[in-house]
Coordinates of C-alpha atoms in Angstrom, one line a residue:
M1 CA 6.9 2.4 -23.2
N2 CA 4.4 -0.4 -23.6
G3 CA 3.1 -1.9 -20.4
T4 CA 4.2 0.8 -18.0
G5 CA 0.7 1.5 -16.8
V6 CA -0.1 -2.2 -16.2
L7 CA 3.2 -2.7 -14.3
A8 CA 2.6 0.4 -12.2
R9 CA -0.8 -0.9 -11.2
L10 CA 0.7 -4.3 -10.3
A11 CA 3.4 -2.6 -8.2
L12 CA 0.8 -0.5 -6.3
R13 CA -1.2 -3.7 -5.6
R14 CA 1.9 -5.4 -4.3
D15 CA 2.8 -2.4 -2.1
R16 CA -0.7 -1.9 -0.7
I17 CA 0.7 -2.7 2.7
M18 CA 4.2 -1.4 2.4
I19 CA 3.4 2.1 1.2
P20 CA 0.8 2.9 3.9
A21 CA 3.3 1.3 6.5
W22 CA 5.8 4.0 5.5
V23 CA 3.5 7.0 4.7
L24 CA 1.1 6.9 7.6
P25 CA 3.6 6.8 10.5
L26 CA 5.7 9.6 9.0
A27 CA 2.6 11.8 8.5
L28 CA 1.4 11.0 12.0
M29 CA 4.9 11.8 13.4
V30 CA 4.6 15.3 11.9
A31 CA 1.1 15.8 13.2
T32 CA 1.9 14.7 16.7
T33 CA 5.1 16.7 16.9
A34 CA 3.2 19.9 15.9
S35 CA 0.5 19.2 18.5
A36 CA 3.1 18.6 21.2
F37 CA 5.0 21.7 20.4
G38 CA 1.7 23.7 20.7
S39 CA 1.3 22.3 24.2
L40 CA 4.9 22.5 25.4
Y41 CA 5.8 25.9 24.0
D42 CA 2.6 27.8 24.2
T43 CA 4.1 31.3 24.4
E44 CA 6.4 33.1 22.0
A45 CA 9.0 33.6 24.7
K46 CA 9.3 29.8 25.2
R47 CA 9.7 29.2 21.5
A48 CA 12.2 32.0 21.2
D49 CA 14.2 30.4 24.0
V50 CA 14.5 27.2 22.1
A51 CA 15.5 29.0 18.9
S52 CA 18.2 31.0 20.6
S53 CA 19.6 28.0 22.4
T54 CA 19.8 26.0 19.2
A55 CA 21.4 28.8 17.3
G56 CA 24.4 28.9 19.6
N57 CA 24.9 25.1 19.8
G58 CA 26.6 23.4 16.8
S59 CA 26.0 19.9 18.3
L60 CA 22.2 20.3 18.3
R61 CA 22.3 21.9 14.8
A62 CA 24.2 18.9 13.6
L63 CA 21.4 16.6 14.9
Y64 CA 18.3 18.6 13.9
G65 CA 19.4 21.5 11.8
P66 CA 18.8 25.3 12.4
V67 CA 15.6 26.9 13.5
F68 CA 14.3 29.3 10.8
D69 CA 11.1 30.4 12.5
T70 CA 9.8 30.4 16.1
G71 CA 6.2 29.5 15.3
I72 CA 4.8 26.0 15.9
G73 CA 5.2 25.1 12.2
G74 CA 8.8 26.4 12.2
L75 CA 9.8 24.4 15.3
T76 CA 8.1 21.3 13.9
A77 CA 10.2 21.6 10.7
W78 CA 13.3 22.0 12.9
R79 CA 12.5 18.9 15.0
V80 CA 11.3 16.6 12.3
M81 CA 12.9 17.6 8.9
A82 CA 16.4 16.0 9.3
F83 CA 15.3 12.5 10.2
G84 CA 11.9 12.6 8.5
A85 CA 13.3 13.5 5.2
A86 CA 16.0 10.8 5.5
L87 CA 13.2 8.2 6.2
A88 CA 11.3 9.5 3.1
G89 CA 14.4 9.0 1.0
L90 CA 14.9 5.5 2.4
M91 CA 11.3 4.7 1.5
G92 CA 11.9 5.9 -2.1
L93 CA 15.0 3.9 -2.7
L94 CA 13.6 0.7 -1.2
L95 CA 10.5 0.9 -3.5
V96 CA 12.5 1.3 -6.6
V97 CA 14.9 -1.5 -5.9
R98 CA 12.0 -3.7 -5.0
H99 CA 10.4 -3.4 -8.4
T100 CA 13.6 -3.4 -10.5
R101 CA 16.6 -5.4 -9.4
E102 CA 14.7 -7.6 -7.0
E103 CA 12.3 -8.6 -9.8
E104 CA 15.2 -9.5 -12.0
E105 CA 16.8 -11.6 -9.2
T106 CA 13.6 -13.6 -8.7
G107 CA 13.1 -14.2 -12.5
R108 CA 9.7 -12.5 -12.5
L109 CA 10.9 -9.7 -14.8
E110 CA 12.0 -12.2 -17.4
L111 CA 8.5 -13.6 -17.5
V112 CA 7.0 -10.1 -17.7
G113 CA 9.4 -9.2 -20.5
A114 CA 8.2 -12.1 -22.6
G115 CA 5.0 -10.1 -23.1
A116 CA 4.3 -6.9 -24.8
V117 CA 6.4 -4.8 -22.4
G118 CA 8.9 -2.2 -23.3
R119 CA 12.5 -2.5 -22.2
R120 CA 12.3 0.5 -19.9
A121 CA 8.7 -0.1 -18.8
P122 CA 9.7 -1.9 -15.5
L123 CA 12.0 1.0 -14.5
A124 CA 9.4 3.5 -15.4
A125 CA 6.7 1.7 -13.4
A126 CA 9.0 1.5 -10.4
L127 CA 9.8 5.2 -10.5
L128 CA 6.1 6.0 -10.9
T129 CA 5.3 3.9 -7.8
A130 CA 8.1 5.5 -5.7
F131 CA 7.2 9.1 -6.9
G132 CA 3.6 8.4 -6.2
A133 CA 4.3 7.2 -2.7
S134 CA 6.5 10.3 -2.1
L135 CA 3.9 12.7 -3.4
L136 CA 1.3 11.0 -1.2
L137 CA 3.5 11.5 1.8
G138 CA 3.9 15.1 0.9
L139 CA 0.2 15.6 0.5
L140 CA -0.6 14.0 3.9
V141 CA 2.1 16.1 5.6
T142 CA 0.6 19.2 4.0
L143 CA -2.9 18.4 5.1
V144 CA -1.9 17.7 8.8
L145 CA -0.1 21.1 9.0
L146 CA -2.7 23.3 7.3
Q147 CA -3.7 24.6 10.7
Q148 CA -0.2 26.1 11.1
G149 CA -0.4 27.9 7.7
A150 CA -1.1 26.7 4.2
V151 CA 2.0 28.1 2.5
G152 CA 4.4 26.6 5.1
A153 CA 2.5 23.3 5.0
L154 CA 2.9 23.1 1.3
A155 CA 6.7 23.7 1.5
F156 CA 7.0 21.1 4.3
G157 CA 5.2 18.5 2.2
L158 CA 7.2 19.4 -0.9
A159 CA 10.5 18.9 1.1
F160 CA 9.4 15.4 2.1
A161 CA 8.2 14.5 -1.4
G162 CA 11.3 15.9 -3.1
T163 CA 13.6 13.9 -0.9
G164 CA 11.7 10.7 -1.5
C165 CA 11.8 11.3 -5.2
A166 CA 15.5 12.2 -5.1
F167 CA 16.7 9.0 -3.6
A168 CA 14.3 6.9 -5.6
A169 CA 16.1 8.3 -8.7
V170 CA 19.5 7.4 -7.1
A171 CA 18.2 3.8 -6.6
A172 CA 17.1 3.7 -10.2
A173 CA 20.7 4.2 -11.2
T174 CA 22.3 1.9 -8.6
A175 CA 19.9 -0.9 -9.6
Q176 CA 21.6 -0.9 -13.1
L177 CA 25.2 -1.1 -11.7
T178 CA 25.0 -4.4 -9.7
E179 CA 23.4 -7.8 -10.1
S180 CA 22.3 -7.9 -6.5
A181 CA 19.3 -6.1 -5.1
R182 CA 21.1 -6.0 -1.7
A183 CA 24.1 -4.3 -3.2
A184 CA 21.9 -1.8 -5.1
K185 CA 20.2 -0.9 -1.8
G186 CA 23.6 -0.6 -0.1
M187 CA 24.9 1.7 -2.7
A188 CA 21.9 3.9 -2.6
G189 CA 21.8 3.8 1.1
A190 CA 25.5 4.9 1.2
V191 CA 24.5 8.0 -0.8
L192 CA 21.7 8.7 1.7
G193 CA 24.1 8.3 4.6
L194 CA 26.6 10.6 3.0
A195 CA 23.9 13.1 2.4
F196 CA 23.0 13.0 6.1
L197 CA 26.6 13.5 7.1
L198 CA 27.1 16.4 4.8
R199 CA 23.9 18.0 6.0
A200 CA 25.0 17.6 9.7
A201 CA 28.5 18.9 9.0
G202 CA 27.1 21.9 7.1
D203 CA 24.5 22.8 9.8
A204 CA 27.2 22.5 12.5
G205 CA 29.5 24.8 10.6
S206 CA 29.1 27.6 8.1
G207 CA 26.3 25.9 6.1
T208 CA 28.2 25.5 2.9
L209 CA 28.2 21.7 2.9
T210 CA 24.4 21.7 3.4
W211 CA 23.9 22.7 -0.2
I212 CA 25.6 19.6 -1.5
S213 CA 23.0 17.4 0.2
P214 CA 19.4 16.8 -0.8
L215 CA 18.6 16.5 2.9
G216 CA 20.1 20.0 3.2
W217 CA 17.8 21.2 0.4
A218 CA 14.8 19.9 2.3
E219 CA 15.5 22.1 5.3
N220 CA 16.5 25.0 3.1
L221 CA 13.1 25.1 1.5
R222 CA 12.5 26.8 4.9
P223 CA 8.8 25.8 5.7
Y224 CA 7.3 28.6 7.8
G225 CA 10.6 30.5 7.7
G226 CA 10.4 32.5 4.5
E227 CA 10.0 29.7 1.9
R228 CA 12.6 29.4 -0.8
W229 CA 10.6 27.9 -3.6
W230 CA 13.5 27.9 -6.0
V231 CA 15.2 25.2 -4.0
A232 CA 12.6 22.8 -5.4
G233 CA 14.4 23.2 -8.7
L234 CA 17.4 21.5 -7.2
F235 CA 15.3 18.5 -6.5
A236 CA 14.0 18.5 -10.0
A237 CA 17.5 18.7 -11.5
W238 CA 18.8 15.9 -9.3
V239 CA 15.9 13.7 -10.2
A240 CA 16.1 14.4 -13.9
G241 CA 19.8 13.7 -13.9
F242 CA 19.7 10.4 -12.1
V243 CA 16.7 9.2 -14.0
A244 CA 18.4 10.0 -17.3
V245 CA 21.5 8.1 -16.2
A246 CA 19.3 5.1 -15.2
Y247 CA 17.5 5.1 -18.5
A248 CA 20.8 5.2 -20.4
L249 CA 22.3 2.4 -18.3
V250 CA 19.3 0.1 -18.6
A251 CA 19.5 0.3 -22.4
R252 CA 23.2 -0.7 -22.3
R253 CA 22.9 -4.0 -20.4
D254 CA 21.1 -7.3 -20.8
L255 CA 18.4 -8.6 -18.5
D256 CA 19.9 -10.0 -15.3
A257 CA 23.2 -8.4 -16.1
S258 CA 24.8 -5.3 -14.7
L259 CA 27.3 -2.6 -15.5
L260 CA 29.6 -3.8 -12.7
P261 CA 30.4 -7.5 -13.4
S262 CA 30.1 -9.9 -10.5
R263 CA 33.4 -11.5 -9.3
P264 CA 33.4 -15.2 -10.0
G265 CA 33.7 -17.4 -6.9
P266 CA 36.1 -20.3 -6.5
A267 CA 35.5 -23.6 -8.3
E268 CA 35.0 -25.4 -5.0
A269 CA 33.3 -24.1 -1.9
G270 CA 35.4 -23.8 1.3
P271 CA 34.7 -25.8 4.4
R272 CA 32.8 -22.9 6.1
L273 CA 30.1 -23.2 3.4
R274 CA 29.3 -26.8 4.4
S275 CA 26.7 -25.7 7.0
A276 CA 23.6 -23.5 6.9
Y277 CA 25.3 -21.1 9.3
G278 CA 28.3 -20.7 7.1
L279 CA 26.2 -20.1 4.0
A280 CA 24.1 -17.5 5.9
W281 CA 27.2 -15.7 7.0
R282 CA 28.7 -15.7 3.5
L283 CA 25.5 -14.2 2.1
Q284 CA 25.2 -11.5 4.7
R285 CA 28.7 -10.5 5.6
G286 CA 29.0 -7.7 3.1
S287 CA 25.9 -6.0 4.4
L288 CA 27.1 -6.4 8.0
R289 CA 30.4 -4.8 7.1
G290 CA 28.6 -1.7 5.8
W291 CA 26.3 -1.5 8.9
T292 CA 29.4 -1.9 11.2
F293 CA 31.1 1.0 9.5
G294 CA 28.0 3.2 9.9
F295 CA 27.6 2.3 13.5
A296 CA 31.3 3.1 14.2
V297 CA 30.9 6.5 12.6
G298 CA 27.5 7.2 14.2
G299 CA 28.7 6.2 17.7
G300 CA 31.8 8.4 17.5
V301 CA 29.8 11.4 16.3
L302 CA 27.2 11.0 19.0
G303 CA 29.8 10.6 21.6
G304 CA 31.7 13.6 20.4
L305 CA 28.5 15.8 20.6
T306 CA 27.9 14.9 24.3
N307 CA 29.3 18.0 26.0
G308 CA 27.8 20.5 23.6
V309 CA 24.3 18.9 23.8
A310 CA 24.5 18.6 27.6
D311 CA 25.3 22.3 27.9
L312 CA 22.3 23.3 25.7
I313 CA 19.9 21.0 27.6
R314 CA 21.0 22.4 30.9
D315 CA 19.8 25.8 29.9
N316 CA 16.4 24.7 28.6
K317 CA 13.9 23.3 31.1
Q318 CA 11.7 21.6 28.5
L319 CA 14.5 19.9 26.6
A320 CA 16.1 18.8 29.9
E321 CA 12.8 17.2 31.0
T322 CA 12.5 15.4 27.7
M323 CA 16.0 14.1 27.8
R324 CA 15.5 12.8 31.4
D325 CA 12.4 11.0 30.2
M326 CA 14.5 9.3 27.5
G327 CA 17.6 8.7 29.5
G328 CA 16.2 8.1 33.0
S329 CA 18.6 10.2 35.0
S330 CA 18.8 13.5 36.7
A331 CA 22.4 13.8 35.3
L332 CA 21.9 15.3 31.9
T333 CA 25.1 13.9 30.4
D334 CA 24.1 10.4 31.4
S335 CA 20.6 11.0 30.2
Y336 CA 21.9 12.0 26.8
L337 CA 24.2 9.1 26.5
A338 CA 21.5 6.6 27.6
S339 CA 19.1 8.0 25.1
M340 CA 21.6 7.8 22.3
T341 CA 22.5 4.2 23.0
G342 CA 18.7 3.5 22.9
I343 CA 18.5 5.2 19.5
M344 CA 21.4 3.1 18.2
G345 CA 19.6 0.0 19.5
M346 CA 16.5 0.9 17.5
I347 CA 18.6 1.4 14.4
A348 CA 20.2 -2.0 15.1
A349 CA 16.7 -3.5 15.0
V350 CA 16.5 -2.2 11.4
Y351 CA 19.5 -4.3 10.6
A352 CA 18.1 -7.3 12.4
V353 CA 14.9 -7.2 10.5
Q354 CA 16.7 -6.8 7.2
A355 CA 18.9 -9.9 8.0
V356 CA 15.9 -12.0 8.9
L357 CA 14.0 -11.0 5.8
R358 CA 16.9 -12.2 3.7
L359 CA 15.1 -15.6 4.2
Q360 CA 12.2 -14.3 2.1
S361 CA 14.5 -13.0 -0.6
E362 CA 16.2 -16.4 -0.8
E363 CA 12.9 -18.2 -1.0
N364 CA 11.3 -15.9 -3.6
S365 CA 14.4 -16.1 -5.8
G366 CA 14.3 -19.8 -5.8
R367 CA 17.8 -20.1 -4.3
A368 CA 16.5 -21.7 -1.1
E369 CA 15.0 -24.7 -2.9
P370 CA 18.3 -26.4 -4.0
V371 CA 19.7 -25.8 -0.5
L372 CA 16.7 -27.5 1.1
A373 CA 17.0 -30.3 -1.4
T374 CA 20.1 -31.4 0.5
A375 CA 20.2 -32.8 4.1
I376 CA 19.7 -29.3 5.5
S377 CA 16.3 -28.8 7.1
R378 CA 14.2 -25.7 6.9
V379 CA 14.7 -25.0 10.6
R380 CA 18.5 -25.2 10.3
W381 CA 18.5 -23.1 7.1
A382 CA 16.4 -20.3 8.8
A383 CA 18.3 -20.6 12.0
G384 CA 21.5 -19.8 10.1
H385 CA 20.1 -16.4 9.0
L386 CA 18.6 -15.8 12.4
A387 CA 22.0 -16.4 14.0
V388 CA 23.5 -13.8 11.7
A389 CA 20.8 -11.3 12.8
V390 CA 21.5 -12.0 16.5
C391 CA 25.3 -12.0 16.3
G392 CA 25.4 -9.1 13.9
S393 CA 23.3 -7.0 16.2
V394 CA 25.7 -7.8 19.0
L395 CA 28.6 -6.7 16.9
L396 CA 26.9 -3.4 15.9
M397 CA 25.9 -2.5 19.4
L398 CA 29.4 -3.3 20.8
V399 CA 31.0 -1.2 18.1
S400 CA 28.7 1.7 18.6
G401 CA 29.2 1.6 22.4
L402 CA 33.0 1.5 22.1
T403 CA 33.1 4.4 19.6
M404 CA 30.6 6.5 21.5
G405 CA 32.8 6.0 24.6
L406 CA 35.8 6.9 22.6
G407 CA 34.2 10.1 21.3
Y408 CA 33.0 11.2 24.7
G409 CA 36.0 9.9 26.7
A410 CA 38.4 11.8 24.5
S411 CA 36.8 15.1 25.5
A412 CA 36.3 14.1 29.2
D413 CA 39.8 12.7 29.5
D414 CA 38.4 9.4 30.6
T415 CA 38.6 7.3 27.5
G416 CA 39.0 3.8 28.9
N417 CA 36.3 4.0 31.6
Q418 CA 33.8 5.6 29.2
M419 CA 34.4 3.0 26.5
A420 CA 33.7 0.2 28.9
R421 CA 30.7 1.9 30.5
L422 CA 29.0 2.8 27.2
A423 CA 29.8 -0.6 25.6
G424 CA 27.9 -2.2 28.5
A425 CA 25.0 0.2 28.1
A426 CA 24.8 -0.5 24.3
L427 CA 24.7 -4.3 24.9
V428 CA 21.8 -3.9 27.2
Q429 CA 19.7 -2.9 24.2
L430 CA 20.1 -6.3 22.6
P431 CA 17.0 -8.1 24.1
A432 CA 14.7 -5.5 22.6
V433 CA 16.6 -5.8 19.2
W434 CA 16.2 -9.6 19.3
L435 CA 12.5 -9.3 20.1
V436 CA 11.9 -7.2 17.0
A437 CA 13.9 -9.7 14.9
A438 CA 11.8 -12.5 16.4
V439 CA 8.6 -10.8 15.3
A440 CA 9.9 -10.6 11.8
M441 CA 10.8 -14.3 12.0
L442 CA 7.3 -15.1 13.2
L443 CA 5.6 -13.1 10.4
Y444 CA 7.8 -14.6 7.7
G445 CA 7.4 -18.2 9.1
A446 CA 3.6 -18.0 9.6
V447 CA 2.3 -15.6 7.0
P448 CA 5.0 -14.7 4.5
R449 CA 2.8 -12.3 2.7
L450 CA 2.7 -10.1 5.8
A451 CA 6.5 -10.3 6.4
V452 CA 6.8 -6.8 5.0
A453 CA 4.7 -5.6 8.0
S454 CA 7.9 -6.1 10.0
W455 CA 8.9 -2.7 8.8
S456 CA 5.8 -1.3 10.4
V457 CA 7.0 -2.7 13.7
V458 CA 10.4 -1.0 13.2
S459 CA 8.8 2.3 12.2
L460 CA 6.6 2.2 15.3
T461 CA 9.5 1.5 17.5
L462 CA 11.5 4.3 16.0
A463 CA 8.6 6.8 16.2
I464 CA 7.9 6.0 19.9
G465 CA 11.6 6.1 20.9
L466 CA 12.4 9.3 19.0
Y467 CA 9.3 11.3 19.6
G468 CA 7.3 9.6 22.5
P469 CA 9.1 11.4 25.4
A470 CA 8.9 14.8 23.7
L471 CA 5.2 14.3 22.8
K472 CA 4.4 13.1 26.3
L473 CA 2.6 10.0 24.9
D474 CA 0.4 7.9 27.2
R475 CA 2.2 5.2 29.0
W476 CA 0.4 2.4 27.2
V477 CA 1.6 3.8 23.9
M478 CA 5.2 4.0 25.1
D479 CA 4.9 0.4 26.4
L480 CA 4.2 -0.8 22.8
S481 CA 8.0 -0.5 22.2
A482 CA 10.2 -3.2 23.7
F483 CA 12.9 -0.5 24.2
T484 CA 10.7 1.3 26.8
H485 CA 11.2 -1.7 29.1
L486 CA 15.0 -1.7 29.1
P487 CA 16.9 -0.2 32.1
K488 CA 18.9 3.0 31.4
V489 CA 22.2 1.4 32.3
V490 CA 24.4 4.5 31.8
S491 CA 22.7 6.3 34.7
A492 CA 21.4 3.4 36.8
D493 CA 22.3 -0.1 38.0
V494 CA 21.4 -3.0 35.8
T495 CA 18.0 -4.6 36.6
Y496 CA 18.2 -8.0 35.1
G497 CA 14.5 -8.9 35.3
P498 CA 13.3 -7.0 32.2
L499 CA 16.3 -8.2 30.2
L500 CA 15.6 -11.8 31.0
L501 CA 11.9 -11.5 30.2
L502 CA 12.5 -9.8 26.9
T503 CA 15.1 -12.4 26.0
L504 CA 12.8 -15.3 26.8
L505 CA 10.0 -13.6 24.9
A506 CA 12.3 -13.2 21.9
L507 CA 13.2 -16.9 22.1
A508 CA 9.6 -17.9 22.3
V509 CA 8.4 -15.7 19.4
G510 CA 11.4 -16.7 17.2
G511 CA 10.9 -20.4 18.0
A512 CA 7.2 -20.0 17.0
G513 CA 8.3 -18.5 13.7
L514 CA 10.7 -21.4 13.1
A515 CA 7.9 -23.9 13.9
A516 CA 5.5 -22.2 11.6
L517 CA 8.1 -22.2 8.8
R518 CA 8.6 -26.0 9.3
R519 CA 4.8 -26.6 8.8
R520 CA 4.1 -24.5 5.7
D521 CA 5.0 -24.9 2.1
L522 CA 7.6 -22.7 0.4
I523 CA 6.3 -19.8 -1.6
A524 CA 3.1 -20.0 0.4

């Protein structure tokens, strides 16, 4: 495949910020978790207590998976593997779509193809880039865990690397099915979400469903718990199968075409497309529908797990203290619910950043230029997408709060009250979500080349929120996340001061981003 090496080097150069922004926080998360467990559970008895509590609680197994070993390495694998492997898979699929379908959308691949480049070279280069990033992540994870044992560290790193490669291969196939990069990401993301649900259902039950999911294979490599090296063969077979499908599909379609044809639109645009806001909504409504479904399912599942998790936490002093730090209440049920609404808020920030960065996609593809050639100003054009990010995040948090209240209220025989209470608690997360979106707007408006750094902000927010309380991070580190400053409304009265300040800050930062966009040239 002529040109593969050159395209791979080009991709690595373009991703010199994006890959470290994914790999370094994930490796640091593993290292800090291992260090914290060494301090919190410094005796075998304490570690055995955690393992025994988890073994008897299906709710916690659904969240984190089973404990295979009571050493520091084994507990680190239990605490990090489920979510860490999912993030590694997300990294892999985003990298592949970025260098395949997105390149076709922007027209750059057509220019590249005019040279001495093989038909499959762009796909091969994208896979090499994603596989390389996944292997780098696996290597760093192995290095930071060597102190806990080299064999277990190698299995841990292999689990992360295998998951990243697995979903990179899935994205290679979905990129051939649709003409839209966003749709390709959505399809691959749906496979990742299904894999997470199968893993959770399997771990909560008999374990059978776990073997259908690559995320289940990651935990069943059993780092530090009697490693099963043959499970790596499942990853290899999965990757080989999807890569073969992707290579076969790319040979059966034309450039810029897809296996699933796009549905032609109407001959004339409707009245709702006459404004920048209507256009932004039309472009992003499909993505928002998918996110809304995910938040509805996620909220319901987390709400349904409330009683089981609260029972476990009540019997474990360390976990109870961590949950109180996250939820801000002495009542463990309220602490759990408050912490879960916070986590849903952090995930909503992922959606908000994605919605804002649609501006960059529209600009890079050249679709923004004919829109801005009309009477629509840059500020109105960008404000349309920013409004979708703001209103979409409101919808997501409202849906997650209602379904979480429904899941918990059904078991507590208090459905109506819990739905109202948790919907309010979920909406309180919005100022922090908006601030993260505003930072993305500022980066895109002022320095578009650094807009990808918005994902570093999201990663940092997630890492602090998920692991900061358990790791007992310093207060100044916790304060880096806007979500730290929000009141825990499930278990306390609302304090409006922080909400107002965060909202005003979001308005100021977002406004600065719009002003910067107005002053700069497009494709700057």
